[in-house]
GROMACS .gro file of C-alpha atoms in nm:
model
  308
    1MET     CA    1   0.000   0.000   0.000
    2LYS     CA    2   0.297   0.235   0.039
    3GLY     CA    3   0.255   0.547  -0.170
    4LYS     CA    4  -0.114   0.483  -0.251
    5HIS     CA    5  -0.399   0.723  -0.180
    6LEU     CA    6  -0.708   0.633   0.024
    7LEU     CA    7  -1.000   0.830  -0.118
    8SER     CA    8  -1.263   0.557  -0.081
    9VAL     CA    9  -1.269   0.194   0.028
   10HIS     CA   10  -1.324   0.105  -0.337
   11ASP     CA   11  -0.957   0.206  -0.389
   12LEU     CA   12  -0.850  -0.093  -0.178
   13SER     CA   13  -0.836  -0.460  -0.262
   14GLN     CA   14  -0.989  -0.716  -0.026
   15ALA     CA   15  -0.634  -0.822   0.066
   16GLU     CA   16  -0.545  -0.462   0.157
   17VAL     CA   17  -0.855  -0.430   0.377
   18ASN     CA   18  -0.755  -0.750   0.557
   19ARG     CA   19  -0.401  -0.619   0.594
   20ILE     CA   20  -0.528  -0.298   0.755
   21PHE     CA   21  -0.737  -0.500   1.001
   22ALA     CA   22  -0.450  -0.732   1.090
   23LEU     CA   23  -0.209  -0.445   1.152
   24ALA     CA   24  -0.472  -0.248   1.348
   25LYS     CA   25  -0.516  -0.548   1.578
   26THR     CA   26  -0.140  -0.577   1.626
   27LEU     CA   27  -0.097  -0.206   1.698
   28LYS     CA   28  -0.392  -0.204   1.937
   29ASN     CA   29  -0.237  -0.492   2.132
   30LYS     CA   30   0.104  -0.322   2.138
   31GLN     CA   31  -0.045   0.000   2.271
   32ARG     CA   32  -0.242  -0.177   2.542
   33GLN     CA   33   0.069  -0.370   2.647
   34GLY     CA   34   0.278  -0.053   2.650
   35GLU     CA   35   0.506  -0.171   2.367
   36GLU     CA   36   0.673   0.091   2.149
   37HIS     CA   37   0.560   0.086   1.785
   38GLN     CA   38   0.725   0.388   1.624
   39LEU     CA   39   0.681   0.278   1.264
   40LEU     CA   40   0.675   0.636   1.132
   41LYS     CA   41   0.965   0.793   1.316
   42GLY     CA   42   1.057   1.122   1.149
   43LYS     CA   43   0.748   1.122   0.924
   44THR     CA   44   0.509   1.418   0.903
   45LEU     CA   45   0.137   1.429   0.822
   46ALA     CA   46  -0.039   1.749   0.710
   47MET     CA   47  -0.402   1.753   0.829
   48ILE     CA   48  -0.631   1.994   0.640
   49PHE     CA   49  -0.965   2.064   0.809
   50GLN     CA   50  -1.252   2.244   0.638
   51LYS     CA   51  -1.505   2.068   0.864
   52ALA     CA   52  -1.513   2.059   1.243
   53SER     CA   53  -1.390   1.740   1.406
   54THR     CA   54  -1.339   1.563   1.737
   55ARG     CA   55  -1.255   1.200   1.655
   56THR     CA   56  -1.080   1.259   1.322
   57ARG     CA   57  -0.844   1.525   1.450
   58VAL     CA   58  -0.758   1.365   1.782
   59SER     CA   59  -0.718   1.010   1.646
   60PHE     CA   60  -0.493   1.113   1.356
   61GLU     CA   61  -0.286   1.352   1.567
   62VAL     CA   62  -0.240   1.110   1.856
   63GLY     CA   63  -0.188   0.824   1.613
   64MET     CA   64   0.099   0.997   1.434
   65TRP     CA   65   0.260   1.081   1.770
   66GLN     CA   66   0.232   0.719   1.890
   67LEU     CA   67   0.387   0.601   1.562
   68GLY     CA   68   0.680   0.835   1.622
   69GLY     CA   69   0.579   1.098   1.368
   70LYS     CA   70   0.434   1.448   1.374
   71ALA     CA   71   0.092   1.578   1.266
   72LEU     CA   72   0.030   1.938   1.161
   73PHE     CA   73  -0.321   2.078   1.212
   74LEU     CA   74  -0.400   2.308   0.918
   75ASN     CA   75  -0.727   2.496   0.938
   76ALA     CA   76  -0.838   2.575   0.583
   77GLY     CA   77  -0.898   2.936   0.681
   78ASP     CA   78  -0.532   2.967   0.780
   79LEU     CA   79  -0.406   2.824   0.450
   80GLN     CA   80  -0.381   2.999   0.117
   81LEU     CA   81  -0.657   2.759   0.008
   82GLY     CA   82  -0.889   2.985   0.204
   83ARG     CA   83  -0.774   3.281  -0.008
   84GLY     CA   84  -0.823   3.114  -0.342
   85GLU     CA   85  -0.499   2.921  -0.403
   86PRO     CA   86  -0.573   2.633  -0.643
   87VAL     CA   87  -0.589   2.290  -0.481
   88LYS     CA   88  -0.327   2.163  -0.727
   89ASP     CA   89  -0.077   2.424  -0.609
   90THR     CA   90  -0.135   2.341  -0.243
   91ALA     CA   91  -0.094   1.971  -0.323
   92ARG     CA   92   0.241   2.021  -0.493
   93VAL     CA   93   0.377   2.253  -0.223
   94LEU     CA   94   0.272   2.033   0.070
   95SER     CA   95   0.416   1.728  -0.105
   96ARG     CA   96   0.761   1.889  -0.078
   97TYR     CA   97   0.724   1.941   0.298
   98VAL     CA   98   0.540   1.638   0.436
   99ASP     CA   99   0.513   1.261   0.392
  100GLY     CA  100   0.134   1.245   0.373
  101ILE     CA  101  -0.180   1.459   0.362
  102MET     CA  102  -0.511   1.395   0.537
  103ILE     CA  103  -0.803   1.619   0.443
  104ARG     CA  104  -1.153   1.657   0.592
  105THR     CA  105  -1.370   1.866   0.365
  106PHE     CA  106  -1.701   1.900   0.183
  107ALA     CA  107  -1.655   1.837  -0.191
  108HIS     CA  108  -1.515   1.495  -0.282
  109ASP     CA  109  -1.383   1.637  -0.611
  110GLU     CA  110  -1.148   1.856  -0.409
  111VAL     CA  111  -0.987   1.550  -0.252
  112VAL     CA  112  -0.963   1.381  -0.592
  113GLU     CA  113  -0.781   1.685  -0.731
  114LEU     CA  114  -0.552   1.701  -0.427
  115ALA     CA  115  -0.456   1.338  -0.485
  116ARG     CA  116  -0.407   1.394  -0.858
  117TYR     CA  117  -0.135   1.653  -0.799
  118ALA     CA  118   0.016   1.534  -0.470
  119THR     CA  119   0.327   1.319  -0.482
  120VAL     CA  120   0.265   1.184  -0.130
  121PRO     CA  121  -0.029   0.970  -0.009
  122VAL     CA  122  -0.359   1.153   0.041
  123ILE     CA  123  -0.613   1.020   0.292
  124ASN     CA  124  -0.978   1.116   0.281
  125GLY     CA  125  -1.069   1.205   0.642
  126LEU     CA  126  -1.428   1.272   0.529
  127THR     CA  127  -1.610   1.429   0.234
  128ASP     CA  128  -1.978   1.469   0.159
  129LEU     CA  129  -1.953   1.150  -0.052
  130TYR     CA  130  -1.739   0.911   0.156
  131HIS     CA  131  -1.601   0.851   0.505
  132PRO     CA  132  -1.362   0.560   0.439
  133CYS     CA  133  -1.159   0.569   0.762
  134GLN     CA  134  -1.477   0.551   0.970
  135ALA     CA  135  -1.623   0.267   0.761
  136LEU     CA  136  -1.303   0.063   0.784
  137THR     CA  137  -1.306   0.122   1.160
  138ASP     CA  138  -1.668   0.010   1.185
  139ILE     CA  139  -1.612  -0.317   1.001
  140PHE     CA  140  -1.291  -0.378   1.199
  141THR     CA  141  -1.505  -0.335   1.512
  142ALA     CA  142  -1.761  -0.579   1.372
  143TRP     CA  143  -1.476  -0.827   1.313
  144GLU     CA  144  -1.364  -0.787   1.676
  145PHE     CA  145  -1.713  -0.859   1.811
  146LYS     CA  146  -1.851  -1.099   1.550
  147GLY     CA  147  -1.548  -1.284   1.412
  148GLU     CA  148  -1.587  -1.412   1.055
  149LEU     CA  149  -1.747  -1.132   0.851
  150GLN     CA  150  -1.857  -1.331   0.546
  151GLY     CA  151  -2.236  -1.347   0.542
  152LYS     CA  152  -2.294  -1.121   0.843
  153LYS     CA  153  -2.574  -0.865   0.799
  154LEU     CA  154  -2.545  -0.492   0.872
  155ALA     CA  155  -2.869  -0.293   0.877
  156TYR     CA  156  -2.814   0.078   0.827
  157ILE     CA  157  -3.110   0.290   0.938
  158GLY     CA  158  -3.124   0.651   0.822
  159ASP     CA  159  -2.984   0.890   0.565
  160GLY     CA  160  -2.812   0.755   0.253
  161ASN     CA  161  -2.515   0.980   0.325
  162ASN     CA  162  -2.135   0.956   0.311
  163MET     CA  163  -2.143   0.702   0.594
  164ALA     CA  164  -2.391   0.475   0.418
  165ASN     CA  165  -2.188   0.506   0.097
  166ALA     CA  166  -1.861   0.409   0.264
  167LEU     CA  167  -2.020   0.119   0.452
  168LEU     CA  168  -2.173  -0.018   0.130
  169GLU     CA  169  -1.828  -0.026  -0.027
  170THR     CA  170  -1.666  -0.181   0.280
  171CYS     CA  171  -1.930  -0.449   0.328
  172ALA     CA  172  -1.898  -0.538  -0.040
  173LYS     CA  173  -1.521  -0.579   0.002
  174VAL     CA  174  -1.548  -0.826   0.291
  175GLY     CA  175  -1.855  -1.025   0.185
  176MET     CA  176  -2.102  -0.880   0.437
  177HIS     CA  177  -2.466  -0.822   0.353
  178MET     CA  178  -2.596  -0.468   0.401
  179THR     CA  179  -2.949  -0.332   0.391
  180VAL     CA  180  -3.007   0.044   0.396
  181ALA     CA  181  -3.346   0.160   0.525
  182THR     CA  182  -3.412   0.518   0.420
  183PRO     CA  183  -3.712   0.728   0.310
  184PRO     CA  184  -3.768   0.768  -0.065
  185GLY     CA  185  -3.548   1.045  -0.198
  186TYR     CA  186  -3.269   0.990   0.054
  187GLU     CA  187  -3.113   0.678  -0.098
  188PRO     CA  188  -2.736   0.646  -0.162
  189PRO     CA  189  -2.636   0.763  -0.513
  190ALA     CA  190  -2.683   0.511  -0.795
  191ALA     CA  191  -2.314   0.542  -0.887
  192VAL     CA  192  -2.208   0.436  -0.537
  193LEU     CA  193  -2.443   0.137  -0.547
  194ALA     CA  194  -2.309   0.035  -0.887
  195GLU     CA  195  -1.947   0.062  -0.771
  196ALA     CA  196  -2.012  -0.137  -0.453
  197GLY     CA  197  -2.218  -0.386  -0.654
  198ASN     CA  198  -1.918  -0.465  -0.871
  199ASP     CA  199  -1.720  -0.572  -0.564
  200ALA     CA  200  -2.021  -0.756  -0.420
  201ARG     CA  201  -2.031  -0.987  -0.724
  202PHE     CA  202  -1.690  -1.125  -0.627
  203THR     CA  203  -1.743  -1.155  -0.250
  204GLY     CA  204  -2.103  -1.278  -0.233
  205SER     CA  205  -2.220  -0.963  -0.057
  206ARG     CA  206  -2.587  -0.872  -0.089
  207LEU     CA  207  -2.668  -0.499  -0.092
  208GLU     CA  208  -3.025  -0.375  -0.063
  209ILE     CA  209  -3.214  -0.046  -0.028
  210VAL     CA  210  -3.556  -0.056   0.140
  211ALA     CA  211  -3.800   0.193   0.291
  212ASP     CA  212  -3.904  -0.014   0.595
  213PRO     CA  213  -3.657   0.001   0.887
  214PHE     CA  214  -3.809  -0.311   1.048
  215ALA     CA  215  -3.761  -0.511   0.729
  216ALA     CA  216  -3.399  -0.395   0.719
  217ALA     CA  217  -3.335  -0.483   1.084
  218GLN     CA  218  -3.481  -0.832   1.056
  219ASP     CA  219  -3.215  -1.085   1.170
  220ALA     CA  220  -2.939  -0.824   1.149
  221ASP     CA  221  -2.607  -0.887   1.321
  222ILE     CA  222  -2.537  -0.513   1.337
  223LEU     CA  223  -2.772  -0.216   1.364
  224TYR     CA  224  -2.611   0.108   1.249
  225THR     CA  225  -2.731   0.466   1.235
  226ASP     CA  226  -2.602   0.820   1.182
  227VAL     CA  227  -2.740   1.171   1.223
  228TRP     CA  228  -3.032   1.272   1.003
  229ALA     CA  229  -2.873   1.605   0.903
  230SER     CA  230  -2.499   1.612   0.844
  231MET     CA  231  -2.267   1.914   0.851
  232GLY     CA  232  -2.371   2.155   0.579
  233GLN     CA  233  -2.736   2.039   0.593
  234GLU     CA  234  -2.841   2.247   0.893
  235LYS     CA  235  -3.104   2.436   0.689
  236GLU     CA  236  -3.272   2.102   0.607
  237GLN     CA  237  -3.292   1.993   0.970
  238VAL     CA  238  -3.666   2.051   1.022
  239ALA     CA  239  -3.762   1.877   0.696
  240ARG     CA  240  -3.526   1.589   0.765
  241ARG     CA  241  -3.655   1.540   1.118
  242ALA     CA  242  -4.004   1.493   0.972
  243ALA     CA  243  -3.885   1.262   0.692
  244PHE     CA  244  -3.683   1.037   0.925
  245ALA     CA  245  -3.926   1.030   1.219
  246GLY     CA  246  -3.984   0.655   1.180
  247TYR     CA  247  -3.616   0.571   1.131
  248GLN     CA  248  -3.496   0.563   1.489
  249VAL     CA  249  -3.279   0.286   1.633
  250ASN     CA  250  -3.471   0.205   1.952
  251SER     CA  251  -3.560  -0.096   2.168
  252GLU     CA  252  -3.850  -0.196   1.940
  253LEU     CA  253  -3.624  -0.206   1.634
  254LEU     CA  254  -3.356  -0.393   1.828
  255LYS     CA  255  -3.606  -0.671   1.905
  256VAL     CA  256  -3.628  -0.777   1.539
  257ALA     CA  257  -3.250  -0.801   1.498
  258LYS     CA  258  -3.061  -1.109   1.616
  259PRO     CA  259  -3.057  -1.148   1.997
  260ASP     CA  260  -2.680  -1.088   2.002
  261ALA     CA  261  -2.686  -0.797   1.757
  262ILE     CA  262  -2.455  -0.505   1.825
  263VAL     CA  263  -2.546  -0.138   1.781
  264MET     CA  264  -2.318   0.113   1.612
  265HIS     CA  265  -2.313   0.489   1.560
  266CYS     CA  266  -2.021   0.685   1.409
  267LEU     CA  267  -2.084   0.987   1.640
  268PRO     CA  268  -2.165   1.260   1.718
  269ALA     CA  269  -2.513   1.131   1.808
  270HIS     CA  270  -2.832   1.329   1.847
  271ARG     CA  271  -2.979   1.118   2.125
  272GLY     CA  272  -3.355   1.103   2.104
  273GLU     CA  273  -3.351   1.149   1.727
  274GLU     CA  274  -3.175   0.876   1.525
  275ILE     CA  275  -3.101   0.668   1.837
  276THR     CA  276  -3.248   0.649   2.185
  277ASP     CA  277  -3.040   0.704   2.494
  278GLU     CA  278  -3.154   0.363   2.620
  279VAL     CA  279  -3.008   0.178   2.321
  280MET     CA  280  -2.692   0.385   2.298
  281GLU     CA  281  -2.615   0.320   2.665
  282GLY     CA  282  -2.738  -0.039   2.651
  283SER     CA  283  -2.540  -0.362   2.674
  284GLN     CA  284  -2.553  -0.421   2.297
  285SER     CA  285  -2.398  -0.084   2.210
  286VAL     CA  286  -2.035  -0.085   2.091
  287VAL     CA  287  -2.039   0.285   2.001
  288PHE     CA  288  -1.741   0.380   2.214
  289ASP     CA  289  -1.541   0.075   2.105
  290GLN     CA  290  -1.593   0.208   1.753
  291ALA     CA  291  -1.470   0.551   1.858
  292GLU     CA  292  -1.155   0.407   2.015
  293ASN     CA  293  -1.085   0.196   1.710
  294ARG     CA  294  -1.056   0.505   1.490
  295LEU     CA  295  -0.714   0.545   1.650
  296HIS     CA  296  -0.596   0.190   1.586
  297VAL     CA  297  -0.730   0.154   1.231
  298GLN     CA  298  -0.598   0.492   1.121
  299LYS     CA  299  -0.258   0.410   1.267
  300ALA     CA  300  -0.258   0.098   1.051
  301ILE     CA  301  -0.358   0.302   0.744
  302LEU     CA  302  -0.084   0.559   0.814
  303ALA     CA  303   0.181   0.293   0.872
  304LEU     CA  304   0.091   0.109   0.551
  305LEU     CA  305   0.069   0.422   0.333
  306LEU     CA  306   0.359   0.625   0.474
  307GLY     CA  307   0.588   0.360   0.619
  308ASN     CA  308   0.836   0.109   0.487
   0.00000   0.00000   0.00000
Protein backbone atom coordinates (compact mmCIF):
# COMPACT_ATOMS: atom_id res chain seq x y z
CA MET A 1 0.00 0.00 0.00
CA LYS A 2 2.97 2.35 0.39
CA GLY A 3 2.55 5.47 -1.70
CA LYS A 4 -1.14 4.83 -2.51
CA HIS A 5 -3.99 7.23 -1.80
CA LEU A 6 -7.08 6.33 0.24
CA LEU A 7 -10.00 8.30 -1.18
CA SER A 8 -12.63 5.57 -0.81
CA VAL A 9 -12.69 1.94 0.28
CA HIS A 10 -13.24 1.05 -3.37
CA ASP A 11 -9.57 2.06 -3.89
CA LEU A 12 -8.50 -0.93 -1.78
CA SER A 13 -8.36 -4.60 -2.62
CA GLN A 14 -9.89 -7.16 -0.26
CA ALA A 15 -6.34 -8.22 0.66
CA GLU A 16 -5.45 -4.62 1.57
CA VAL A 17 -8.55 -4.30 3.77
CA ASN A 18 -7.55 -7.50 5.57
CA ARG A 19 -4.01 -6.19 5.94
CA ILE A 20 -5.28 -2.98 7.55
CA PHE A 21 -7.37 -5.00 10.01
CA ALA A 22 -4.50 -7.32 10.90
CA LEU A 23 -2.09 -4.45 11.52
CA ALA A 24 -4.72 -2.48 13.48
CA LYS A 25 -5.16 -5.48 15.78
CA THR A 26 -1.40 -5.77 16.26
CA LEU A 27 -0.97 -2.06 16.98
CA LYS A 28 -3.92 -2.04 19.37
CA ASN A 29 -2.37 -4.92 21.32
CA LYS A 30 1.04 -3.22 21.38
CA GLN A 31 -0.45 0.00 22.71
CA ARG A 32 -2.42 -1.77 25.42
CA GLN A 33 0.69 -3.70 26.47
CA GLY A 34 2.78 -0.53 26.50
CA GLU A 35 5.06 -1.71 23.67
CA GLU A 36 6.73 0.91 21.49
CA HIS A 37 5.60 0.86 17.85
CA GLN A 38 7.25 3.88 16.24
CA LEU A 39 6.81 2.78 12.64
CA LEU A 40 6.75 6.36 11.32
CA LYS A 41 9.65 7.93 13.16
CA GLY A 42 10.57 11.22 11.49
CA LYS A 43 7.48 11.22 9.24
CA THR A 44 5.09 14.18 9.03
CA LEU A 45 1.37 14.29 8.22
CA ALA A 46 -0.39 17.49 7.10
CA MET A 47 -4.02 17.53 8.29
CA ILE A 48 -6.31 19.94 6.40
CA PHE A 49 -9.65 20.64 8.09
CA GLN A 50 -12.52 22.44 6.38
CA LYS A 51 -15.05 20.68 8.64
CA ALA A 52 -15.13 20.59 12.43
CA SER A 53 -13.90 17.40 14.06
CA THR A 54 -13.39 15.63 17.37
CA ARG A 55 -12.55 12.00 16.55
CA THR A 56 -10.80 12.59 13.22
CA ARG A 57 -8.44 15.25 14.50
CA VAL A 58 -7.58 13.65 17.82
CA SER A 59 -7.18 10.10 16.46
CA PHE A 60 -4.93 11.13 13.56
CA GLU A 61 -2.86 13.52 15.67
CA VAL A 62 -2.40 11.10 18.56
CA GLY A 63 -1.88 8.24 16.13
CA MET A 64 0.99 9.97 14.34
CA TRP A 65 2.60 10.81 17.70
CA GLN A 66 2.32 7.19 18.90
CA LEU A 67 3.87 6.01 15.62
CA GLY A 68 6.80 8.35 16.22
CA GLY A 69 5.79 10.98 13.68
CA LYS A 70 4.34 14.48 13.74
CA ALA A 71 0.92 15.78 12.66
CA LEU A 72 0.30 19.38 11.61
CA PHE A 73 -3.21 20.78 12.12
CA LEU A 74 -4.00 23.08 9.18
CA ASN A 75 -7.27 24.96 9.38
CA ALA A 76 -8.38 25.75 5.83
CA GLY A 77 -8.98 29.36 6.81
CA ASP A 78 -5.32 29.67 7.80
CA LEU A 79 -4.06 28.24 4.50
CA GLN A 80 -3.81 29.99 1.17
CA LEU A 81 -6.57 27.59 0.08
CA GLY A 82 -8.89 29.85 2.04
CA ARG A 83 -7.74 32.81 -0.08
CA GLY A 84 -8.23 31.14 -3.42
CA GLU A 85 -4.99 29.21 -4.03
CA PRO A 86 -5.73 26.33 -6.43
CA VAL A 87 -5.89 22.90 -4.81
CA LYS A 88 -3.27 21.63 -7.27
CA ASP A 89 -0.77 24.24 -6.09
CA THR A 90 -1.35 23.41 -2.43
CA ALA A 91 -0.94 19.71 -3.23
CA ARG A 92 2.41 20.21 -4.93
CA VAL A 93 3.77 22.53 -2.23
CA LEU A 94 2.72 20.33 0.70
CA SER A 95 4.16 17.28 -1.05
CA ARG A 96 7.61 18.89 -0.78
CA TYR A 97 7.24 19.41 2.98
CA VAL A 98 5.40 16.38 4.36
CA ASP A 99 5.13 12.61 3.92
CA GLY A 100 1.34 12.45 3.73
CA ILE A 101 -1.80 14.59 3.62
CA MET A 102 -5.11 13.95 5.37
CA ILE A 103 -8.03 16.19 4.43
CA ARG A 104 -11.53 16.57 5.92
CA THR A 105 -13.70 18.66 3.65
CA PHE A 106 -17.01 19.00 1.83
CA ALA A 107 -16.55 18.37 -1.91
CA HIS A 108 -15.15 14.95 -2.82
CA ASP A 109 -13.83 16.37 -6.11
CA GLU A 110 -11.48 18.56 -4.09
CA VAL A 111 -9.87 15.50 -2.52
CA VAL A 112 -9.63 13.81 -5.92
CA GLU A 113 -7.81 16.85 -7.31
CA LEU A 114 -5.52 17.01 -4.27
CA ALA A 115 -4.56 13.38 -4.85
CA ARG A 116 -4.07 13.94 -8.58
CA TYR A 117 -1.35 16.53 -7.99
CA ALA A 118 0.16 15.34 -4.70
CA THR A 119 3.27 13.19 -4.82
CA VAL A 120 2.65 11.84 -1.30
CA PRO A 121 -0.29 9.70 -0.09
CA VAL A 122 -3.59 11.53 0.41
CA ILE A 123 -6.13 10.20 2.92
CA ASN A 124 -9.78 11.16 2.81
CA GLY A 125 -10.69 12.05 6.42
CA LEU A 126 -14.28 12.72 5.29
CA THR A 127 -16.10 14.29 2.34
CA ASP A 128 -19.78 14.69 1.59
CA LEU A 129 -19.53 11.50 -0.52
CA TYR A 130 -17.39 9.11 1.56
CA HIS A 131 -16.01 8.51 5.05
CA PRO A 132 -13.62 5.60 4.39
CA CYS A 133 -11.59 5.69 7.62
CA GLN A 134 -14.77 5.51 9.70
CA ALA A 135 -16.23 2.67 7.61
CA LEU A 136 -13.03 0.63 7.84
CA THR A 137 -13.06 1.22 11.60
CA ASP A 138 -16.68 0.10 11.85
CA ILE A 139 -16.12 -3.17 10.01
CA PHE A 140 -12.91 -3.78 11.99
CA THR A 141 -15.05 -3.35 15.12
CA ALA A 142 -17.61 -5.79 13.72
CA TRP A 143 -14.76 -8.27 13.13
CA GLU A 144 -13.64 -7.87 16.76
CA PHE A 145 -17.13 -8.59 18.11
CA LYS A 146 -18.51 -10.99 15.50
CA GLY A 147 -15.48 -12.84 14.12
CA GLU A 148 -15.87 -14.12 10.55
CA LEU A 149 -17.47 -11.32 8.51
CA GLN A 150 -18.57 -13.31 5.46
CA GLY A 151 -22.36 -13.47 5.42
CA LYS A 152 -22.94 -11.21 8.43
CA LYS A 153 -25.74 -8.65 7.99
CA LEU A 154 -25.45 -4.92 8.72
CA ALA A 155 -28.69 -2.93 8.77
CA TYR A 156 -28.14 0.78 8.27
CA ILE A 157 -31.10 2.90 9.38
CA GLY A 158 -31.24 6.51 8.22
CA ASP A 159 -29.84 8.90 5.65
CA GLY A 160 -28.12 7.55 2.53
CA ASN A 161 -25.15 9.80 3.25
CA ASN A 162 -21.35 9.56 3.11
CA MET A 163 -21.43 7.02 5.94
CA ALA A 164 -23.91 4.75 4.18
CA ASN A 165 -21.88 5.06 0.97
CA ALA A 166 -18.61 4.09 2.64
CA LEU A 167 -20.20 1.19 4.52
CA LEU A 168 -21.73 -0.18 1.30
CA GLU A 169 -18.28 -0.26 -0.27
CA THR A 170 -16.66 -1.81 2.80
CA CYS A 171 -19.30 -4.49 3.28
CA ALA A 172 -18.98 -5.38 -0.40
CA LYS A 173 -15.21 -5.79 0.02
CA VAL A 174 -15.48 -8.26 2.91
CA GLY A 175 -18.55 -10.25 1.85
CA MET A 176 -21.02 -8.80 4.37
CA HIS A 177 -24.66 -8.22 3.53
CA MET A 178 -25.96 -4.68 4.01
CA THR A 179 -29.49 -3.32 3.91
CA VAL A 180 -30.07 0.44 3.96
CA ALA A 181 -33.46 1.60 5.25
CA THR A 182 -34.12 5.18 4.20
CA PRO A 183 -37.12 7.28 3.10
CA PRO A 184 -37.68 7.68 -0.65
CA GLY A 185 -35.48 10.45 -1.98
CA TYR A 186 -32.69 9.90 0.54
CA GLU A 187 -31.13 6.78 -0.98
CA PRO A 188 -27.36 6.46 -1.62
CA PRO A 189 -26.36 7.63 -5.13
CA ALA A 190 -26.83 5.11 -7.95
CA ALA A 191 -23.14 5.42 -8.87
CA VAL A 192 -22.08 4.36 -5.37
CA LEU A 193 -24.43 1.37 -5.47
CA ALA A 194 -23.09 0.35 -8.87
CA GLU A 195 -19.47 0.62 -7.71
CA ALA A 196 -20.12 -1.37 -4.53
CA GLY A 197 -22.18 -3.86 -6.54
CA ASN A 198 -19.18 -4.65 -8.71
CA ASP A 199 -17.20 -5.72 -5.64
CA ALA A 200 -20.21 -7.56 -4.20
CA ARG A 201 -20.31 -9.87 -7.24
CA PHE A 202 -16.90 -11.25 -6.27
CA THR A 203 -17.43 -11.55 -2.50
CA GLY A 204 -21.03 -12.78 -2.33
CA SER A 205 -22.20 -9.63 -0.57
CA ARG A 206 -25.87 -8.72 -0.89
CA LEU A 207 -26.68 -4.99 -0.92
CA GLU A 208 -30.25 -3.75 -0.63
CA ILE A 209 -32.14 -0.46 -0.28
CA VAL A 210 -35.56 -0.56 1.40
CA ALA A 211 -38.00 1.93 2.91
CA ASP A 212 -39.04 -0.14 5.95
CA PRO A 213 -36.57 0.01 8.87
CA PHE A 214 -38.09 -3.11 10.48
CA ALA A 215 -37.61 -5.11 7.29
CA ALA A 216 -33.99 -3.95 7.19
CA ALA A 217 -33.35 -4.83 10.84
CA GLN A 218 -34.81 -8.32 10.56
CA ASP A 219 -32.15 -10.85 11.70
CA ALA A 220 -29.39 -8.24 11.49
CA ASP A 221 -26.07 -8.87 13.21
CA ILE A 222 -25.37 -5.13 13.37
CA LEU A 223 -27.72 -2.16 13.64
CA TYR A 224 -26.11 1.08 12.49
CA THR A 225 -27.31 4.66 12.35
CA ASP A 226 -26.02 8.20 11.82
CA VAL A 227 -27.40 11.71 12.23
CA TRP A 228 -30.32 12.72 10.03
CA ALA A 229 -28.73 16.05 9.03
CA SER A 230 -24.99 16.12 8.44
CA MET A 231 -22.67 19.14 8.51
CA GLY A 232 -23.71 21.55 5.79
CA GLN A 233 -27.36 20.39 5.93
CA GLU A 234 -28.41 22.47 8.93
CA LYS A 235 -31.04 24.36 6.89
CA GLU A 236 -32.72 21.02 6.07
CA GLN A 237 -32.92 19.93 9.70
CA VAL A 238 -36.66 20.51 10.22
CA ALA A 239 -37.62 18.77 6.96
CA ARG A 240 -35.26 15.89 7.65
CA ARG A 241 -36.55 15.40 11.18
CA ALA A 242 -40.04 14.93 9.72
CA ALA A 243 -38.85 12.62 6.92
CA PHE A 244 -36.83 10.37 9.25
CA ALA A 245 -39.26 10.30 12.19
CA GLY A 246 -39.84 6.55 11.80
CA TYR A 247 -36.16 5.71 11.31
CA GLN A 248 -34.96 5.63 14.89
CA VAL A 249 -32.79 2.86 16.33
CA ASN A 250 -34.71 2.05 19.52
CA SER A 251 -35.60 -0.96 21.68
CA GLU A 252 -38.50 -1.96 19.40
CA LEU A 253 -36.24 -2.06 16.34
CA LEU A 254 -33.56 -3.93 18.28
CA LYS A 255 -36.06 -6.71 19.05
CA VAL A 256 -36.28 -7.77 15.39
CA ALA A 257 -32.50 -8.01 14.98
CA LYS A 258 -30.61 -11.09 16.16
CA PRO A 259 -30.57 -11.48 19.97
CA ASP A 260 -26.80 -10.88 20.02
CA ALA A 261 -26.86 -7.97 17.57
CA ILE A 262 -24.55 -5.05 18.25
CA VAL A 263 -25.46 -1.38 17.81
CA MET A 264 -23.18 1.13 16.12
CA HIS A 265 -23.13 4.89 15.60
CA CYS A 266 -20.21 6.85 14.09
CA LEU A 267 -20.84 9.87 16.40
CA PRO A 268 -21.65 12.60 17.18
CA ALA A 269 -25.13 11.31 18.08
CA HIS A 270 -28.32 13.29 18.47
CA ARG A 271 -29.79 11.18 21.25
CA GLY A 272 -33.55 11.03 21.04
CA GLU A 273 -33.51 11.49 17.27
CA GLU A 274 -31.75 8.76 15.25
CA ILE A 275 -31.01 6.68 18.37
CA THR A 276 -32.48 6.49 21.85
CA ASP A 277 -30.40 7.04 24.94
CA GLU A 278 -31.54 3.63 26.20
CA VAL A 279 -30.08 1.78 23.21
CA MET A 280 -26.92 3.85 22.98
CA GLU A 281 -26.15 3.20 26.65
CA GLY A 282 -27.38 -0.39 26.51
CA SER A 283 -25.40 -3.62 26.74
CA GLN A 284 -25.53 -4.21 22.97
CA SER A 285 -23.98 -0.84 22.10
CA VAL A 286 -20.35 -0.85 20.91
CA VAL A 287 -20.39 2.85 20.01
CA PHE A 288 -17.41 3.80 22.14
CA ASP A 289 -15.41 0.75 21.05
CA GLN A 290 -15.93 2.08 17.53
CA ALA A 291 -14.70 5.51 18.58
CA GLU A 292 -11.55 4.07 20.15
CA ASN A 293 -10.85 1.96 17.10
CA ARG A 294 -10.56 5.05 14.90
CA LEU A 295 -7.14 5.45 16.50
CA HIS A 296 -5.96 1.90 15.86
CA VAL A 297 -7.30 1.54 12.31
CA GLN A 298 -5.98 4.92 11.21
CA LYS A 299 -2.58 4.10 12.67
CA ALA A 300 -2.58 0.98 10.51
CA ILE A 301 -3.58 3.02 7.44
CA LEU A 302 -0.84 5.59 8.14
CA ALA A 303 1.81 2.93 8.72
CA LEU A 304 0.91 1.09 5.51
CA LEU A 305 0.69 4.22 3.33
CA LEU A 306 3.59 6.25 4.74
CA GLY A 307 5.88 3.60 6.19
CA ASN A 308 8.36 1.09 4.87
